Coordinates of C-alpha atoms and ligand atoms in Angstrom, one line a residue:
X1 CA -4.5 -1.7 -23.6
X2 CA -2.1 -4.5 -24.5
X3 CA -3.5 -8.0 -23.9
X4 CA -0.9 -10.5 -22.9
X5 CA -3.2 -13.3 -21.8
X6 CA -2.5 -16.8 -22.6
X7 CA -3.2 -17.4 -26.3
X8 CA -5.0 -20.7 -25.6
X9 CA -8.0 -18.7 -24.5
X10 CA -9.7 -15.8 -26.2
X11 CA -12.0 -14.7 -23.5
X12 CA -12.2 -10.9 -23.4
X13 CA -10.8 -9.8 -20.0
X14 CA -13.3 -7.9 -17.8
X15 CA -12.0 -5.2 -15.5
X16 CA -12.7 -5.9 -11.9
X17 CA -11.0 -2.7 -10.5
X18 CA -11.2 0.5 -12.5
X19 CA -9.7 3.7 -11.1
X20 CA -10.2 6.9 -13.1
X21 CA -8.1 9.9 -11.8
X22 CA -8.5 8.5 -8.3
X23 CA -7.5 10.9 -5.5
X24 CA -7.4 10.6 -1.8
X25 CA -6.7 13.4 0.6
X26 CA -6.9 13.7 4.4
X27 CA -7.6 16.8 6.4
X28 CA -8.7 20.3 5.4
X29 CA -7.1 23.3 4.1
X30 CA -3.6 24.0 5.4
X31 CA -3.6 20.6 7.1
X32 CA -4.6 18.8 3.9
X33 CA -2.4 15.8 2.9
X34 CA -2.8 14.5 -0.7
X35 CA -2.0 10.8 -0.5
X36 CA -3.2 9.6 -3.9
X37 CA -2.8 12.2 -6.7
X38 CA -4.9 11.0 -9.7
X39 CA -4.4 7.3 -10.3
X40 CA -5.6 5.7 -13.6
X41 CA -5.6 2.0 -13.3
X42 CA -7.7 -0.7 -14.7
X43 CA -7.2 -4.3 -13.5
X44 CA -8.7 -7.3 -15.3
X45 CA -10.0 -10.6 -13.7
X46 CA -7.1 -13.0 -13.7
X47 CA -4.4 -10.5 -13.5
X48 CA -1.8 -10.7 -10.8
X49 CA -0.5 -7.2 -9.9
X50 CA 2.7 -6.5 -7.8
X51 CA 2.7 -3.1 -6.3
X52 CA 6.2 -1.6 -5.5
X53 CA 7.1 1.7 -4.0
X54 CA 8.9 3.3 -1.1
X55 CA 7.5 3.5 2.4
X56 CA 4.9 6.3 2.5
X57 CA 4.4 6.3 -1.3
X58 CA 0.7 5.5 -0.9
X59 CA 0.5 1.7 -1.4
X60 CA -1.7 0.9 1.5
X61 CA -3.9 3.8 0.8
X62 CA -4.3 2.6 -2.8
X63 CA -5.3 -0.9 -1.4
X64 CA -7.8 0.7 1.1
X65 CA -9.4 2.6 -1.8
X66 CA -9.6 -0.6 -3.9
X67 CA -11.1 -2.4 -1.0
X68 CA -13.9 0.3 -0.6
X69 CA -12.6 1.0 2.8
X70 CA -11.6 4.6 2.0
X71 CA -13.6 6.8 -0.3
X72 CA -11.9 8.6 -3.0
X73 CA -12.0 12.3 -2.6
X74 CA -11.7 12.9 -6.4
X75 CA -12.1 10.9 -9.5
X76 CA -14.1 7.6 -9.7
X77 CA -13.7 4.0 -8.8
X78 CA -15.6 0.9 -10.0
X79 CA -15.3 -2.6 -8.5
X80 CA -16.7 -5.6 -10.3
X81 CA -18.8 -3.5 -12.6
X82 CA -20.3 -1.4 -9.7
X83 CA -19.4 2.3 -9.5
X84 CA -18.6 2.7 -5.8
X85 CA -17.6 6.3 -6.0
X86 CA -20.7 7.5 -4.1
X87 CA -22.1 4.2 -3.0
X88 CA -24.0 4.2 0.4
X89 CA -22.1 2.4 3.1
X90 CA -24.5 -0.6 3.5
X91 CA -24.4 -1.3 -0.3
X92 CA -20.7 -1.0 -0.2
X93 CA -20.3 -3.3 2.8
X94 CA -22.3 -6.0 0.9
X95 CA -20.2 -5.6 -2.2
X96 CA -17.0 -5.8 -0.1
X97 CA -18.2 -8.9 1.6
X98 CA -19.1 -10.7 -1.6
X99 CA -16.3 -9.5 -3.9
X100 CA -13.3 -8.4 -2.0
X101 CA -10.7 -10.4 0.1
X102 CA -8.2 -8.3 1.9
X103 CA -5.1 -9.2 3.9
X104 CA -4.2 -6.2 6.0
X105 CA -0.7 -5.3 7.0
X106 CA -1.7 -5.7 10.6
X107 CA -3.8 -8.8 10.3
X108 CA -6.9 -7.4 12.1
X109 CA -8.0 -10.7 13.6
X110 CA -10.7 -10.7 16.2
X111 CA -8.8 -11.5 19.5
X112 CA -11.7 -13.3 21.2
X113 CA -12.3 -15.7 18.3
X114 CA -10.4 -18.9 17.4
X115 CA -8.7 -19.2 14.0
X116 CA -11.7 -21.1 12.8
X117 CA -14.2 -18.6 14.0
X118 CA -12.2 -15.7 12.5
X119 CA -12.6 -17.3 9.1
X120 CA -16.0 -18.9 9.4
X121 CA -18.0 -16.1 11.0
X122 CA -17.7 -13.7 8.0
X123 CA -18.8 -16.7 5.7
X124 CA -21.8 -17.3 8.0
X125 CA -22.7 -13.6 7.9
X126 CA -22.6 -13.8 4.1
X127 CA -25.1 -16.6 4.2
X128 CA -22.8 -19.6 3.5
X129 CA -24.4 -22.7 4.7
X130 CA -21.1 -24.6 4.7
X131 CA -19.1 -21.9 6.5
X132 CA -17.3 -24.1 8.9
X133 CA -16.2 -26.6 6.3
X134 CA -15.0 -23.9 3.9
X135 CA -13.2 -22.2 6.8
X136 CA -11.4 -25.4 7.8
X137 CA -10.4 -26.0 4.2
X138 CA -9.0 -22.4 3.8
X139 CA -7.0 -22.8 7.1
X140 CA -5.7 -26.2 5.9
X141 CA -4.6 -24.7 2.6
X142 CA -2.4 -22.2 4.5
X143 CA -1.0 -25.0 6.7
X144 CA -3.0 -24.3 9.8
X145 CA -5.1 -27.4 10.0
X146 CA -3.7 -28.0 13.4
X147 CA -4.4 -24.5 14.8
X148 CA -8.2 -24.3 14.2
X149 CA -9.1 -23.7 17.8
X150 CA -6.3 -21.4 18.8
X151 CA -6.8 -17.8 19.6
X152 CA -4.8 -15.2 17.8
X153 CA -2.6 -14.5 20.9
X154 CA -1.8 -18.2 21.1
X155 CA -0.3 -18.1 17.6
X156 CA 2.9 -16.6 16.2
X157 CA 2.8 -13.6 14.0
X158 CA 3.3 -15.7 11.0
X159 CA 0.4 -18.0 12.0
X160 CA -1.8 -15.0 12.5
X161 CA -0.8 -13.8 9.1
X162 CA -1.9 -17.1 7.6
X163 CA -5.3 -16.9 9.4
X164 CA -5.8 -13.5 7.8
X165 CA -5.0 -15.0 4.4
X166 CA -7.4 -17.9 5.0
X167 CA -10.1 -15.4 5.9
X168 CA -9.4 -13.4 2.7
X169 CA -9.5 -16.3 0.3
X170 CA -12.3 -18.4 1.9
X171 CA -15.1 -16.6 0.1
X172 CA -13.4 -16.9 -3.3
X173 CA -13.5 -13.2 -3.9
X174 CA -13.2 -11.6 -7.3
X175 CA -10.7 -9.2 -5.9
X176 CA -7.9 -10.3 -3.6
X177 CA -5.8 -7.6 -2.1
X178 CA -2.7 -8.3 0.1
X179 CA -0.6 -5.8 1.8
X180 CA 3.0 -7.1 2.3
X181 CA 1.6 -10.5 3.2
X182 CA 5.0 -12.1 3.7
X183 CA 6.4 -9.3 5.8
X184 CA 6.2 -11.4 9.0
X185 CA 7.0 -14.8 7.6
X186 CA 10.2 -16.9 7.3
X187 CA 11.1 -17.6 3.7
X188 CA 9.7 -21.2 3.7
X189 CA 6.4 -20.2 5.2
X190 CA 6.3 -17.1 3.0
X191 CA 6.7 -19.1 -0.1
X192 CA 3.9 -21.4 0.9
X193 CA 1.6 -18.4 1.6
X194 CA 2.4 -16.8 -1.7
X195 CA 1.6 -20.0 -3.5
X196 CA -1.7 -20.2 -1.7
X197 CA -2.5 -16.6 -2.7
X198 CA -1.6 -17.1 -6.3
X199 CA -3.5 -20.5 -6.5
X200 CA -6.6 -19.1 -4.8
X201 CA -6.7 -16.1 -7.2
X202 CA -6.3 -18.4 -10.1
X203 CA -9.0 -20.9 -9.0
X204 CA -11.5 -18.1 -8.4
X205 CA -10.4 -16.2 -11.6
X206 CA -9.8 -13.3 -9.3
X207 CA -7.5 -10.3 -9.7
X208 CA -4.8 -10.4 -7.1
X209 CA -3.1 -7.1 -6.1
X210 CA 0.0 -7.7 -4.0
X211 CA 1.9 -4.9 -2.2
X212 CA 5.4 -6.0 -1.6
X213 CA 9.0 -4.7 -1.0
X214 CA 10.3 -7.8 -2.7
X215 CA 11.1 -7.1 -6.4
X216 CA 11.5 -10.8 -6.9
X217 CA 8.0 -11.5 -5.7
X218 CA 6.6 -8.7 -7.8
X219 CA 8.4 -10.3 -10.8
X220 CA 6.2 -13.4 -10.4
X221 CA 3.1 -11.2 -11.1
X222 CA 1.6 -10.7 -14.6
X223 CA 2.0 -6.9 -14.1
X224 CA 4.1 -4.6 -12.0
X225 CA 3.1 -1.2 -10.9
X226 CA 5.2 1.4 -9.2
X227 CA 3.7 4.0 -6.8
X228 CA 5.8 7.1 -6.1
X229 CA 4.5 10.0 -4.1
X230 CA 0.9 9.1 -4.6
X231 CA 1.2 8.7 -8.4
X232 CA 1.5 5.8 -10.7
X233 CA 5.1 6.0 -11.8
X234 CA 5.4 2.8 -13.8
X235 CA 3.0 0.1 -15.1
X236 CA 4.3 -2.9 -17.0
X237 CA 2.7 -6.1 -18.1
X238 CA 5.0 -9.2 -18.3
X239 CA 4.8 -12.8 -18.9
X240 CA 3.9 -14.3 -15.5
X241 CA 6.4 -16.7 -14.1
X242 CA 3.9 -17.9 -11.4
Ligands
ADP301 N1 -5.6 8.6 7.8 C1 -4.6 9.3 7.4 N2 -4.4 10.6 7.6 C2 -3.4 11.4 7.2 N3 -2.4 10.9 6.5 C3 -2.4 9.6 6.1 C4 -3.5 8.8 6.6 N4 -3.3 7.5 6.1 C5 -2.1 7.6 5.4 N5 -1.5 8.9 5.4 C6 -0.4 9.3 4.8 O1 -0.4 8.9 3.4 C7 0.9 8.6 3.0 C8 0.9 7.2 2.3 O2 0.7 6.2 3.3 P1 0.6 4.7 3.0 O3 -0.5 4.6 2.0 O4 0.4 3.9 4.3 O5 2.0 4.4 2.3 P2 2.7 3.0 2.0 O6 1.8 1.9 2.3 O7 3.2 3.1 0.6 O8 3.9 3.0 3.1 C9 1.9 8.7 4.2 O9 2.5 9.9 4.1 C10 0.9 8.6 5.3 O10 1.4 9.4 6.5
MG302 MG1 1.9 0.3 3.6

């Protein structure tokens, strides 16, 4: 594998996501839909990966597999040195909580909880003693310091998106996954959110996997992959523009 890392460091990159012939199918027999058709992909800590592909190509499914939220139906997957291919759900849930931050396409905030609670409760459950302070800091970093006590339905779509991003970055995960995170944002807010995502990933030495329709945004990643009809159609490393 080519190593295009900054030559000021000579640290050997460690893979944090490793898919080997990963497949995902839904349904049985005649109704079977093959969504991921044998993906080979190894992503190192510190990489930023832009994922491009037409609607329905399998980008969200790939992210769900990388998050350990869908089990591969063929091949293997390892996250942060753990083979999760057949991992029991409770172990997988703990791994996910500690290592993976995910920004879903449809935010998935808890409607009865304030912005602050949406971010702090998962931290508390993970045993963080400074959950509230960390959650506030994460919300401030996405420009929501003035919305801590608002409920999701008291916020705009863009603000809800930013709460979802704060929730994902607050635990400093090794793996940060984002599914079209700027889809609902105006360009100024979108730029701010993207900067926050890149900075959080860099600060945590995490891998960032960013699904986007925006080729310009993908071009700012250190690597671009293209998904076509459930397959990896292109994979290129580039000098990151940041
Ligand atoms: N739970 C599911 N059951 C059946 N088909 C699914 C399921 N989830 C996704 N698919 C199908 O998988 C394909 C890829 O979907 P998705 O990963 O959401 O694509 P993308 O994010 O690239 O638009 C689509 O054809 C979609 O209908
Ligand atoms: Mg999608």
